[in-house]
Amino acid sequence: MGTIKYIHLQVKGSKMYDLLIRNGTIVDGSGGARYPADLAIQDGKIAAIGRINEKSRQTIDAEGHVVSPGFVDGHTHMDAQVFWDPLGACSCYHGVTSVVMGNCGFTLAPCKQEDADLVFRNLERAEDLSRDAMLAGIDWSWETFPQFLDAVDGLPKGINYAGYIGHSAVRTYAMGERAFTDQATEADVKMMCHVVKEAVQAGAMGFSTSRTVNHLTADDRPVASRVAHWDEVRAIVNAVGETGKGVFEIAGEAPGRDPERIRAYHRRLRDLAVESGVTQTWGMFSLRVAPELWRPYFDLLDETAQAGGRMFAQVHSRALNTLLSFESHTPFDNWELWSDIRSLPLAQQQQKLRDPSLKAKLVEIGSRKYTGPRIVGAEPRPPEWDYVFPMADMREGAPSMATLAREKGVNPVELMIDMALERDFKMFFRQPIANENQDHVLEMMKHPRSVVTFSDSGAHVAQIMDSSLQTHLLSYWVREKQALSLEEAVRQITYNTATLWGLHDRGLLRTGMAADVVIFDPDTVGAGYPEIVADLPAGAKRLKQTANGMLSTIVNGEVLLSNNIHSGALPGRLLRC
C-alpha cells in the first residue's frame, strides 16, 4: 500500500531532493516496458530516476503502484471554470495535470467586459455553461487575448492550462452583433487575422472554430463562428501559419452521407493543412445511425500527411454518454405535466412520483412520440429505451432499460421512475449519443494518427462526465479487456497528447523535464460513481466524479492530490505555446 511521508531532514553536506518517490514501477510514457525505480524531484523538475540513496524533504512510498507522467487532455472548455475553481476538478481527480482549453471556437477573449454577453451567448447553450455562474464567478480584467492569458497566469491553479483563441469570440470582437448574422467584410477579416496572430505570438495554443450544427445559442441561432464563410476560416488559419507555430482545432461541418459532399469537405481540410503549414485536429466518433461514416475521415489523416500536411484525430475511450438523473436532467423535463413536477424541490418530486395515479399519467405522457424542438449536442434526447442503460455502478455491460422493462413486464418510463426512487434519486441512466460500438472505439484509439482525449471538461457540466476518460482507458481497456498494454495506454494520454500539442517538456518521465507525475494502482484505478453537486457560482449544478486507485497527483514537483484529497498546494501554471 502506497504511503506519503513528510520528513524534514537537515543533513550537512548531503544531497537533499524536494520529493522522492520510492519503490514504484515506472511507466515512462514512451511506450517502453515498465521497470522498477525511484524518482527524485528538485525545483519542479525530474532530477533522477533509478536507485536513489539520497535524502528528501518529502517521500512517497509507491510500492505496488505505477509511476507515470501526468495525463494531458487536449480538449477541454475550462476557460470560465479556471476563474472559480483553482483545483481543476474533475480532471485533476483522474490524473490530468495539463489541459488545453478554448476548443471549438469558444473563449472569453478577446472581449471587453461590457460586451461579455456576446461570448456568453456563444457558450451558454453550446457548452451548457450557466450564464449566472459566469456572471458571478468571473472577475473580468481583460479585453485582448494576451491580457486574458496574463489574467489566467496570475490565478491560483492546481493544474496547468494552455488555451486556443476562439473564432466565435474573435468574430464578435471584430463585428459585434453582426457576427451572428453577417458575412465578414474585408476589414473585418483583416482585423481578425491581426487579433489571432497577436494571440498566438503571446502564447495561445492556436486557433479554434466550430462549424457543427450542434452548436446553437439559447435562442436557436448558430454560434458566431458557424456564420463565417470558409474563406474567412482559411484566411485566419493562414495567418496563424505565418507565426510558424500553433494548432488549428475545428468542430467540423456535417456534410451528411453524400460521398461527393464529404469528399469536397475533406479536400478543404486537407488543402488548408497543407497550404497553411498549421497542424490541424478535430474530434471523431462512431455513430450507430451511420456506423462507417468515420472511416473516410481516418483515411484523410494519411492522405493529408502524404500531401505534406499534419493532421490528427481526437478520439474517446468509450461511448459519449448523456447522464440522466432526476437530480439534474431527464428526457422529459420540458414535457407536458412533467415540467410542473420537475420544477418542484426534489423531496416534493419524490412525493408526487409515489402517487400511483399521477405516475401513471406521467408514464403515459412519457411514452408519447416527441414533438418538441430539435435536440442538439449533449442535451438529453427523447429516449430510445434499447439505448438507455441504468448505472447502478461504473461497470459496463448492464442490460438496456428496454430489456429490463420487458423482463419485469412494465413500461420503461415507469421503471426509470421506480429505479430512481429506490435510490433516493441517487441514480444515473446512461444515454449513449455516439461511440456505441466499442470495437470501433478500440480501432480508432489504435490508429497511429489519433490521440485519446476529448473530455470536454468544463463544459456540459450537468450533462456528461468525461473527465474520467483517462481512468476509464486504464480500467476498462487495459485491466478488464486487456486490449491495450498499460504502456500503450499511458503513452496515449501522456507522450502522444503532450507532443501533438507542443508541450515538449511534459508527457515523459525524463531527467530535466517538468515533474508532472501520477501514481496509481493498476489493479484498482478507475472512475468513481458520479454525483450531482450545486457548488458552481450562483448555486448552479454540475456533475462531480472522483477516481479510485489514485495515490498521488504531482504538478510541477508539488503534491496536488493524495487519495483525492487536496494538499493545499496550487502549483499549476499557464503553458504558453
Coordinates of C-alpha atoms in Angstrom, one line a residue:
M1 CA 0.0 0.0 0.0
G2 CA 1.5 3.3 -1.0
T3 CA 2.1 5.9 1.6
I4 CA 3.2 9.5 1.8
K5 CA 5.6 10.7 4.4
Y6 CA 6.5 14.3 5.2
I7 CA 10.0 14.4 6.7
H8 CA 12.3 17.4 7.4
L9 CA 15.9 16.5 7.4
Q10 CA 19.0 18.7 7.6
V11 CA 22.0 16.5 6.7
K12 CA 25.1 18.7 6.3
G13 CA 26.9 18.1 3.0
S14 CA 24.4 15.6 1.6
K15 CA 22.2 15.8 -1.4
M16 CA 18.6 16.8 -0.5
Y17 CA 15.8 16.3 -3.0
D18 CA 12.4 18.1 -2.6
L19 CA 10.5 14.9 -3.2
L20 CA 11.4 11.3 -3.6
I21 CA 9.1 8.6 -5.0
R22 CA 10.4 5.2 -3.8
N23 CA 9.7 1.6 -4.9
G24 CA 7.4 2.4 -7.8
T25 CA 7.0 0.8 -11.2
I26 CA 8.0 3.3 -13.8
V27 CA 5.8 3.5 -17.0
D28 CA 7.6 6.5 -18.5
G29 CA 5.1 7.5 -21.3
S30 CA 7.4 6.4 -24.2
G31 CA 5.6 3.1 -24.7
G32 CA 8.7 1.2 -23.5
A33 CA 8.5 -1.6 -21.0
R34 CA 7.8 -0.8 -17.3
Y35 CA 10.7 -1.1 -14.8
P36 CA 11.2 -0.7 -11.0
A37 CA 12.9 2.5 -10.0
D38 CA 12.8 5.5 -7.7
L39 CA 12.2 9.0 -9.0
A40 CA 13.5 12.2 -7.5
I41 CA 12.2 15.7 -8.0
Q42 CA 14.0 19.0 -7.4
D43 CA 12.9 22.6 -8.2
G44 CA 9.9 21.4 -10.1
K45 CA 11.9 19.1 -12.4
I46 CA 12.6 15.4 -12.6
A47 CA 16.1 15.2 -11.1
A48 CA 16.9 11.5 -11.1
I49 CA 15.4 8.1 -12.0
G50 CA 16.9 4.8 -10.7
R51 CA 18.1 3.5 -7.4
I52 CA 18.4 6.7 -5.3
N53 CA 20.1 6.7 -1.9
E54 CA 20.0 10.4 -1.2
K55 CA 17.6 12.0 1.3
S56 CA 14.5 14.1 0.5
R57 CA 12.2 16.5 2.3
Q58 CA 9.2 14.5 1.3
T59 CA 8.9 10.8 0.5
I60 CA 6.2 8.8 -1.2
D61 CA 6.3 5.0 -0.9
A62 CA 4.8 3.8 -4.3
E63 CA 5.1 0.1 -3.6
G64 CA 2.6 -1.7 -5.8
H65 CA 1.9 1.4 -7.8
V66 CA 2.6 2.7 -11.3
V67 CA 4.5 6.0 -11.6
S68 CA 3.7 7.7 -14.9
P69 CA 3.8 11.2 -16.4
G70 CA 0.8 13.3 -15.6
F71 CA -2.0 12.9 -18.1
V72 CA -2.5 15.6 -20.8
D73 CA -6.0 16.4 -22.0
G74 CA -6.1 18.3 -25.3
H75 CA -9.9 19.0 -25.5
T76 CA -11.4 21.0 -22.6
H77 CA -13.6 24.1 -22.0
M78 CA -12.2 25.2 -18.7
D79 CA -11.9 28.8 -19.7
A80 CA -14.6 30.0 -17.3
Q81 CA -14.1 27.4 -14.6
V82 CA -10.5 28.4 -14.0
F83 CA -11.7 31.6 -12.6
W84 CA -13.7 30.0 -9.8
D85 CA -12.2 26.6 -9.4
P86 CA -8.5 26.7 -8.5
L87 CA -8.3 22.9 -8.3
G88 CA -9.2 21.9 -11.8
A89 CA -12.0 19.4 -11.0
C90 CA -12.9 16.9 -12.1
S91 CA -9.9 16.4 -14.4
C92 CA -7.4 16.6 -11.6
Y93 CA -9.0 13.6 -9.8
H94 CA -8.3 11.4 -12.9
G95 CA -4.6 12.1 -13.1
V96 CA -4.8 15.1 -15.6
T97 CA -2.1 17.6 -14.9
S98 CA -2.3 19.7 -18.1
V99 CA -5.2 20.7 -20.2
V100 CA -5.8 22.7 -23.4
M101 CA -8.9 24.9 -23.2
G102 CA -10.6 27.2 -25.7
N103 CA -11.7 24.4 -28.1
C104 CA -14.5 24.7 -30.7
G105 CA -14.1 28.5 -31.0
F106 CA -15.4 29.3 -27.5
T107 CA -13.2 31.6 -25.5
L108 CA -13.7 34.5 -23.1
A109 CA -11.3 36.7 -25.1
P110 CA -10.9 38.9 -27.0
C111 CA -13.9 40.8 -25.4
K112 CA -14.5 43.9 -23.5
Q113 CA -16.2 43.5 -20.2
E114 CA -19.2 45.5 -21.3
D115 CA -19.6 43.1 -24.3
A116 CA -19.4 39.9 -22.2
D117 CA -22.9 38.9 -23.2
L118 CA -21.7 38.2 -26.7
V119 CA -19.3 35.5 -25.6
F120 CA -21.8 34.2 -23.0
R121 CA -24.3 33.8 -25.8
N122 CA -21.9 31.5 -27.7
L123 CA -21.2 29.5 -24.6
E124 CA -24.3 29.0 -22.5
R125 CA -26.2 26.5 -24.6
A126 CA -23.5 25.1 -26.9
E127 CA -21.3 24.2 -23.9
D128 CA -24.0 24.0 -21.1
L129 CA -22.4 26.8 -19.1
S130 CA -24.7 28.8 -16.7
R131 CA -24.8 32.5 -17.6
D132 CA -25.4 33.2 -13.9
A133 CA -22.4 31.2 -12.9
M134 CA -20.2 33.0 -15.4
L135 CA -21.5 36.4 -14.3
A136 CA -21.0 35.6 -10.6
G137 CA -17.7 33.7 -11.0
I138 CA -15.6 35.6 -13.5
D139 CA -13.7 38.7 -12.4
W140 CA -13.3 40.4 -15.8
S141 CA -9.9 42.2 -16.2
W142 CA -9.0 41.9 -19.9
E143 CA -10.0 42.9 -23.4
T144 CA -7.4 41.3 -25.6
F145 CA -6.3 37.7 -25.7
P146 CA -2.8 38.5 -24.4
Q147 CA -4.4 40.2 -21.5
F148 CA -6.6 37.2 -20.9
L149 CA -3.5 34.9 -20.8
D150 CA -2.0 37.3 -18.3
A151 CA -5.1 37.0 -16.1
V152 CA -5.0 33.2 -16.2
D153 CA -1.3 33.3 -15.5
G154 CA -2.0 35.3 -12.3
L155 CA -4.7 32.9 -11.0
P156 CA -4.0 30.3 -8.3
K157 CA -4.2 27.0 -10.2
G158 CA -3.9 23.3 -9.3
I159 CA -3.1 22.1 -12.8
N160 CA -1.5 23.5 -15.9
Y161 CA -3.5 25.3 -18.6
A162 CA -2.9 26.2 -22.2
G163 CA -5.5 27.7 -24.5
Y164 CA -6.6 28.5 -28.0
I165 CA -8.1 31.8 -29.1
G166 CA -11.6 31.0 -30.3
H167 CA -13.3 32.1 -33.6
S168 CA -16.7 33.0 -32.1
A169 CA -15.0 35.4 -29.6
V170 CA -12.8 36.8 -32.3
R171 CA -15.8 37.3 -34.6
T172 CA -17.9 39.1 -32.0
Y173 CA -14.9 41.3 -31.0
A174 CA -14.5 42.3 -34.6
M175 CA -18.1 42.5 -35.7
G176 CA -20.3 42.9 -32.7
E177 CA -23.9 41.8 -33.2
R178 CA -23.2 41.4 -36.9
A179 CA -21.2 38.3 -36.0
F180 CA -24.4 36.3 -35.6
T181 CA -25.9 37.2 -38.9
D182 CA -23.5 38.6 -41.5
Q183 CA -20.5 37.7 -43.6
A184 CA -17.3 39.5 -42.6
T185 CA -16.1 42.4 -44.7
E186 CA -12.5 42.5 -45.9
A187 CA -11.7 44.9 -43.0
D188 CA -13.3 42.5 -40.5
V189 CA -11.2 39.6 -41.7
K190 CA -8.1 41.7 -41.6
M191 CA -8.8 42.7 -38.0
M192 CA -9.5 39.0 -37.1
C193 CA -6.2 37.9 -38.6
H194 CA -4.3 40.5 -36.7
V195 CA -6.0 39.6 -33.4
V196 CA -5.3 35.9 -33.8
K197 CA -1.7 36.4 -34.8
E198 CA -1.2 38.6 -31.8
A199 CA -2.7 35.9 -29.6
V200 CA -0.5 33.1 -30.9
Q201 CA 2.6 35.3 -30.6
A202 CA 1.6 35.9 -27.0
G203 CA 1.3 32.2 -26.2
A204 CA -2.1 31.0 -27.4
M205 CA -2.1 27.3 -28.4
G206 CA -3.5 28.2 -31.8
F207 CA -6.9 29.0 -33.2
S208 CA -10.2 27.0 -32.8
T209 CA -13.5 27.2 -34.6
S210 CA -16.9 25.4 -34.8
R211 CA -19.0 24.7 -37.9
T212 CA -21.1 21.9 -36.3
V213 CA -24.9 22.2 -36.4
N214 CA -24.8 21.1 -32.7
H215 CA -23.6 24.5 -31.6
L216 CA -26.5 26.9 -31.1
T217 CA -27.3 29.9 -29.0
A218 CA -30.1 29.8 -26.4
D219 CA -32.4 31.4 -29.0
D220 CA -31.7 28.7 -31.6
R221 CA -29.3 30.7 -33.8
P222 CA -25.9 29.4 -34.9
V223 CA -23.0 30.5 -32.7
A224 CA -20.9 33.2 -34.4
S225 CA -18.3 31.0 -35.9
R226 CA -20.8 29.0 -37.8
V227 CA -21.9 32.0 -39.8
A228 CA -18.5 32.5 -41.3
H229 CA -17.7 31.6 -44.9
W230 CA -14.9 29.1 -45.3
D231 CA -12.7 31.8 -46.9
E232 CA -12.7 33.6 -43.5
V233 CA -11.6 30.4 -41.7
R234 CA -8.9 29.9 -44.3
A235 CA -7.6 33.4 -44.0
I236 CA -7.3 33.2 -40.3
V237 CA -5.6 29.8 -40.3
N238 CA -3.1 31.0 -42.9
A239 CA -2.4 34.0 -40.6
V240 CA -1.6 31.5 -37.8
G241 CA 0.7 29.8 -40.2
E242 CA 2.7 33.0 -40.6
T243 CA 3.7 32.7 -37.0
G244 CA 5.4 29.4 -37.5
K245 CA 3.6 27.7 -34.6
G246 CA 0.1 26.9 -33.3
V247 CA -2.6 24.3 -33.8
F248 CA -5.9 24.7 -35.7
E249 CA -8.8 22.9 -34.0
I250 CA -12.2 22.6 -35.7
A251 CA -15.5 21.2 -34.6
G252 CA -16.4 20.1 -38.0
E253 CA -19.1 20.5 -40.6
A254 CA -21.8 17.9 -41.2
P255 CA -21.7 17.1 -44.9
G256 CA -24.0 14.2 -44.3
R257 CA -23.6 10.8 -46.0
D258 CA -23.3 12.1 -49.6
P259 CA -19.9 10.9 -50.8
E260 CA -19.3 13.9 -53.0
R261 CA -20.1 16.4 -50.2
I262 CA -17.9 14.5 -47.8
R263 CA -15.1 14.4 -50.3
A264 CA -15.4 18.2 -51.0
Y265 CA -15.2 18.9 -47.3
H266 CA -12.2 16.6 -46.9
R267 CA -10.4 18.4 -49.7
R268 CA -10.9 21.7 -48.0
L269 CA -9.5 20.4 -44.7
R270 CA -6.5 18.7 -46.4
D271 CA -5.7 21.7 -48.6
L272 CA -5.8 24.1 -45.6
A273 CA -3.5 21.9 -43.6
V274 CA -1.0 21.8 -46.5
E275 CA -1.1 25.5 -47.6
S276 CA -1.0 26.9 -44.0
G277 CA 1.5 24.5 -42.5
V278 CA -0.6 24.6 -39.4
T279 CA -1.2 21.3 -37.5
Q280 CA -4.9 20.5 -37.7
T281 CA -7.1 18.5 -35.4
W282 CA -10.7 17.5 -35.0
G283 CA -12.7 15.0 -33.0
M284 CA -14.3 11.9 -34.4
F285 CA -16.8 9.4 -33.1
S286 CA -18.6 6.4 -34.5
L287 CA -22.4 6.7 -34.8
R288 CA -24.8 3.7 -34.8
V289 CA -27.0 5.5 -37.3
A290 CA -24.1 5.8 -39.7
P291 CA -21.6 3.2 -38.5
E292 CA -18.9 3.5 -41.2
L293 CA -19.0 7.3 -41.6
W294 CA -15.8 7.8 -39.5
R295 CA -13.6 5.7 -41.7
P296 CA -13.1 8.1 -44.6
Y297 CA -12.0 10.7 -42.0
F298 CA -9.2 8.5 -40.9
D299 CA -8.2 7.9 -44.5
L300 CA -8.0 11.7 -44.7
L301 CA -5.3 11.7 -42.0
D302 CA -2.9 9.6 -44.1
E303 CA -3.8 11.4 -47.3
T304 CA -3.0 14.8 -45.7
A305 CA 0.3 13.5 -44.4
Q306 CA 1.2 12.3 -47.9
A307 CA 0.3 15.7 -49.3
G308 CA 2.7 17.4 -46.9
G309 CA 0.3 18.5 -44.1
R310 CA -0.1 17.4 -40.5
M311 CA -3.5 16.3 -39.1
F312 CA -4.6 14.2 -36.2
A313 CA -7.9 13.0 -34.9
Q314 CA -9.1 13.3 -31.3
V315 CA -10.9 10.1 -30.1
H316 CA -12.6 9.0 -27.0
S317 CA -12.1 5.9 -24.8
R318 CA -15.8 5.0 -24.5
A319 CA -19.3 5.9 -25.6
L320 CA -20.2 9.6 -25.4
N321 CA -22.9 9.4 -22.8
T322 CA -25.5 11.9 -21.7
L323 CA -26.1 11.1 -18.0
L324 CA -29.8 11.3 -17.0
S325 CA -30.9 11.8 -13.4
F326 CA -33.8 13.3 -11.5
E327 CA -31.2 15.4 -9.7
S328 CA -30.1 17.0 -12.9
H329 CA -31.9 16.3 -16.2
T330 CA -34.3 13.7 -17.6
P331 CA -35.5 13.5 -21.2
F332 CA -39.0 14.7 -20.1
D333 CA -38.2 17.9 -18.2
N334 CA -40.0 20.2 -20.6
W335 CA -42.8 17.8 -21.5
E336 CA -46.5 18.3 -20.6
L337 CA -47.1 17.8 -16.8
W338 CA -43.5 16.6 -16.3
S339 CA -42.4 20.3 -16.4
D340 CA -44.7 21.1 -13.5
I341 CA -43.3 18.2 -11.4
R342 CA -39.7 18.8 -12.3
S343 CA -39.9 22.5 -11.2
L344 CA -40.6 21.3 -7.6
P345 CA -38.0 20.7 -4.9
L346 CA -36.6 17.2 -5.1
A347 CA -38.4 15.9 -2.0
Q348 CA -41.7 17.1 -3.4
Q349 CA -40.9 15.4 -6.7
Q350 CA -40.4 12.1 -4.9
Q351 CA -43.7 12.5 -3.1
K352 CA -45.5 13.2 -6.3
L353 CA -43.9 10.3 -8.2
R354 CA -45.1 7.9 -5.5
D355 CA -48.7 8.9 -6.3
P356 CA -50.0 5.9 -8.5
S357 CA -52.4 7.9 -10.5
L358 CA -50.0 10.8 -11.2
K359 CA -47.2 8.4 -12.0
A360 CA -49.5 6.6 -14.5
K361 CA -50.2 9.9 -16.2
L362 CA -46.5 10.7 -16.4
V363 CA -45.8 7.3 -17.8
E364 CA -48.4 7.8 -20.5
I365 CA -47.1 11.2 -21.5
G366 CA -43.5 10.0 -21.4
S367 CA -44.4 7.2 -23.8
R368 CA -45.7 9.5 -26.5
K369 CA -43.8 10.4 -29.6
Y370 CA -41.7 13.5 -29.1
T371 CA -42.9 16.6 -31.0
G372 CA -40.8 19.3 -29.4
P373 CA -37.9 21.4 -30.6
R374 CA -34.7 19.9 -32.1
I375 CA -32.3 18.4 -29.6
V376 CA -28.6 19.3 -30.1
G377 CA -25.2 18.5 -28.5
A378 CA -25.3 16.6 -25.3
E379 CA -28.8 17.6 -24.4
P380 CA -31.0 14.7 -23.2
R381 CA -32.8 13.0 -26.1
P382 CA -36.3 11.5 -26.2
P383 CA -35.3 8.0 -25.1
E384 CA -34.9 5.0 -27.3
W385 CA -35.0 2.6 -24.5
D386 CA -32.9 0.0 -26.2
Y387 CA -30.1 2.6 -25.9
V388 CA -30.6 3.8 -22.4
F389 CA -28.8 1.9 -19.6
P390 CA -29.1 2.0 -15.8
M391 CA -25.9 2.9 -14.0
A392 CA -26.0 1.0 -10.7
D393 CA -22.2 1.2 -10.7
M394 CA -19.4 2.0 -13.1
R395 CA -19.3 -1.5 -14.7
E396 CA -20.0 -1.8 -18.4
G397 CA -22.5 -4.3 -19.8
A398 CA -25.7 -3.6 -18.0
P399 CA -28.8 -4.6 -19.9
S400 CA -30.8 -1.8 -21.5
M401 CA -33.9 -0.3 -19.9
A402 CA -36.0 -1.9 -22.7
T403 CA -34.7 -5.3 -21.8
L404 CA -35.2 -4.8 -18.1
A405 CA -38.7 -3.5 -18.6
R406 CA -39.7 -6.5 -20.8
E407 CA -38.3 -8.8 -18.1
K408 CA -40.4 -7.1 -15.4
G409 CA -43.4 -6.6 -17.5
V410 CA -43.5 -2.8 -17.0
N411 CA -43.2 0.4 -19.1
P412 CA -39.6 1.7 -19.4
V413 CA -40.7 5.1 -18.2
E414 CA -42.2 3.6 -15.1
L415 CA -39.1 1.5 -14.5
M416 CA -36.9 4.6 -14.7
I417 CA -39.1 6.3 -12.1
D418 CA -39.1 3.3 -9.8
M419 CA -35.3 2.8 -10.0
A420 CA -34.6 6.4 -9.3
L421 CA -37.0 6.4 -6.3
E422 CA -35.4 3.2 -4.9
R423 CA -32.1 5.1 -4.6
D424 CA -33.4 8.4 -3.4
F425 CA -32.7 9.9 -6.8
K426 CA -29.0 9.0 -6.5
M427 CA -29.3 7.1 -9.7
F428 CA -28.0 7.8 -13.2
F429 CA -29.1 6.4 -16.6
R430 CA -26.6 6.4 -19.4
Q431 CA -27.8 7.6 -22.8
P432 CA -25.1 7.0 -25.5
I433 CA -25.2 9.6 -28.3
A434 CA -22.0 8.4 -30.1
N435 CA -19.4 5.7 -30.0
E436 CA -22.0 3.0 -29.2
N437 CA -19.8 0.4 -31.0
Q438 CA -16.8 -0.4 -28.7
D439 CA -15.0 -2.3 -31.5
H440 CA -14.9 1.0 -33.4
V441 CA -13.7 2.8 -30.3
L442 CA -10.8 0.5 -30.0
E443 CA -9.9 0.7 -33.7
M444 CA -9.9 4.5 -33.6
M445 CA -7.7 4.6 -30.5
K446 CA -5.2 2.3 -32.1
H447 CA -4.9 4.4 -35.3
P448 CA -1.4 5.9 -35.5
R449 CA -2.7 9.4 -36.2
S450 CA -5.3 9.6 -33.4
V451 CA -4.9 10.7 -29.8
V452 CA -7.1 9.7 -26.9
T453 CA -8.6 12.9 -25.4
F454 CA -11.8 14.9 -25.8
S455 CA -13.1 15.1 -22.2
D456 CA -14.9 18.4 -22.8
S457 CA -14.1 19.1 -19.1
G458 CA -15.5 22.5 -18.1
A459 CA -18.5 22.2 -20.5
H460 CA -21.8 20.2 -20.5
V461 CA -21.3 20.3 -16.7
A462 CA -24.6 18.7 -15.8
Q463 CA -25.0 16.6 -19.0
I464 CA -21.8 14.5 -19.4
M465 CA -18.9 13.4 -17.2
D466 CA -16.0 12.5 -19.5
S467 CA -13.2 13.9 -17.3
S468 CA -12.7 10.3 -16.4
L469 CA -11.9 9.1 -19.9
Q470 CA -8.3 8.5 -18.9
T471 CA -9.1 6.4 -15.9
H472 CA -11.6 4.5 -18.0
L473 CA -8.9 3.8 -20.5
L474 CA -6.8 2.2 -17.8
S475 CA -9.6 0.3 -16.0
Y476 CA -11.6 -0.9 -19.0
W477 CA -9.3 -1.3 -22.0
V478 CA -6.1 -2.2 -20.1
R479 CA -7.3 -4.2 -17.0
E480 CA -10.7 -5.6 -17.9
K481 CA -10.4 -6.1 -21.7
Q482 CA -6.6 -6.4 -21.9
A483 CA -7.0 -4.9 -25.4
L484 CA -4.1 -2.4 -24.7
S485 CA -1.0 -2.8 -22.7
L486 CA -0.5 -0.5 -19.8
E487 CA 2.5 1.0 -21.6
E488 CA 0.4 1.7 -24.7
A489 CA -2.4 3.3 -22.8
V490 CA -0.2 5.5 -20.7
R491 CA 1.6 6.7 -23.9
Q492 CA -1.7 7.6 -25.4
I493 CA -2.6 10.0 -22.6
T494 CA 0.8 11.4 -21.9
Y495 CA 3.5 11.5 -24.5
N496 CA 1.1 11.5 -27.5
T497 CA -1.1 14.3 -26.2
A498 CA 1.8 16.4 -24.9
T499 CA 3.8 16.1 -28.2
L500 CA 0.9 16.8 -30.5
W501 CA 0.1 20.0 -28.7
G502 CA 3.7 21.0 -28.4
L503 CA 4.1 20.6 -24.7
H504 CA 7.6 19.1 -25.2
D505 CA 8.7 19.4 -21.6
R506 CA 5.9 17.2 -20.4
G507 CA 4.4 13.7 -21.2
L508 CA 7.6 11.7 -20.4
L509 CA 9.5 10.8 -17.3
R510 CA 13.0 12.0 -18.1
T511 CA 15.5 13.9 -16.1
G512 CA 15.2 17.6 -16.7
M513 CA 11.5 17.5 -17.7
A514 CA 8.7 19.1 -15.8
A515 CA 7.7 17.0 -12.8
D516 CA 4.1 16.3 -13.6
V517 CA 3.7 12.8 -12.2
V518 CA 0.8 10.5 -11.4
I519 CA 1.0 7.5 -9.0
F520 CA -1.8 4.9 -9.3
D521 CA -2.7 1.3 -8.5
P522 CA -3.2 -0.5 -11.8
D523 CA -5.4 -3.1 -10.0
T524 CA -8.0 -0.6 -8.8
V525 CA -7.6 2.6 -10.9
G526 CA -11.0 3.6 -12.3
A527 CA -13.7 6.2 -12.2
G528 CA -15.9 6.5 -9.1
Y529 CA -19.7 6.8 -9.2
P530 CA -20.7 10.4 -10.2
E531 CA -22.8 12.7 -8.1
I532 CA -24.7 16.0 -8.6
V533 CA -23.4 18.9 -6.6
A534 CA -24.6 22.6 -6.6
D535 CA -21.3 24.3 -5.9
L536 CA -20.9 26.5 -9.0
P537 CA -21.1 30.2 -8.7
A538 CA -24.8 31.3 -8.2
G539 CA -25.6 27.8 -7.0
A540 CA -25.6 26.2 -10.4
K541 CA -25.4 22.4 -10.6
R542 CA -22.7 20.2 -12.0
L543 CA -21.6 16.6 -12.2
K544 CA -18.7 15.5 -9.9
Q545 CA -16.7 12.3 -10.3
T546 CA -13.5 11.3 -8.5
A547 CA -11.4 8.3 -9.1
N548 CA -10.3 5.1 -7.3
G549 CA -6.8 3.9 -7.1
M550 CA -5.1 7.3 -7.5
L551 CA -2.4 7.6 -4.8
S552 CA -0.9 11.0 -5.7
T553 CA -1.0 13.6 -8.4
I554 CA 2.1 15.8 -8.6
V555 CA 2.1 19.0 -10.6
N556 CA 5.4 20.9 -11.3
G557 CA 7.0 18.9 -8.5
E558 CA 4.4 19.5 -5.8
V559 CA 1.8 17.1 -4.5
L560 CA -1.6 18.4 -5.5
L561 CA -3.8 15.4 -4.5
S562 CA -3.3 12.4 -2.3
N563 CA -6.1 9.8 -2.5
N564 CA -8.4 12.5 -3.9
I565 CA -7.6 14.9 -1.0
H566 CA -6.2 18.3 -1.9
S567 CA -2.9 19.0 -0.3
G568 CA -3.4 22.8 -0.2
A569 CA -0.8 23.4 -2.8
L570 CA -1.7 25.2 -6.1
P571 CA 1.4 24.6 -8.3
G572 CA -0.3 24.8 -11.7
R573 CA 1.0 27.2 -14.4
L574 CA -0.1 28.8 -17.7
L575 CA 1.6 27.0 -20.5
R576 CA 2.2 29.3 -23.4
C577 CA 2.7 27.9 -26.9

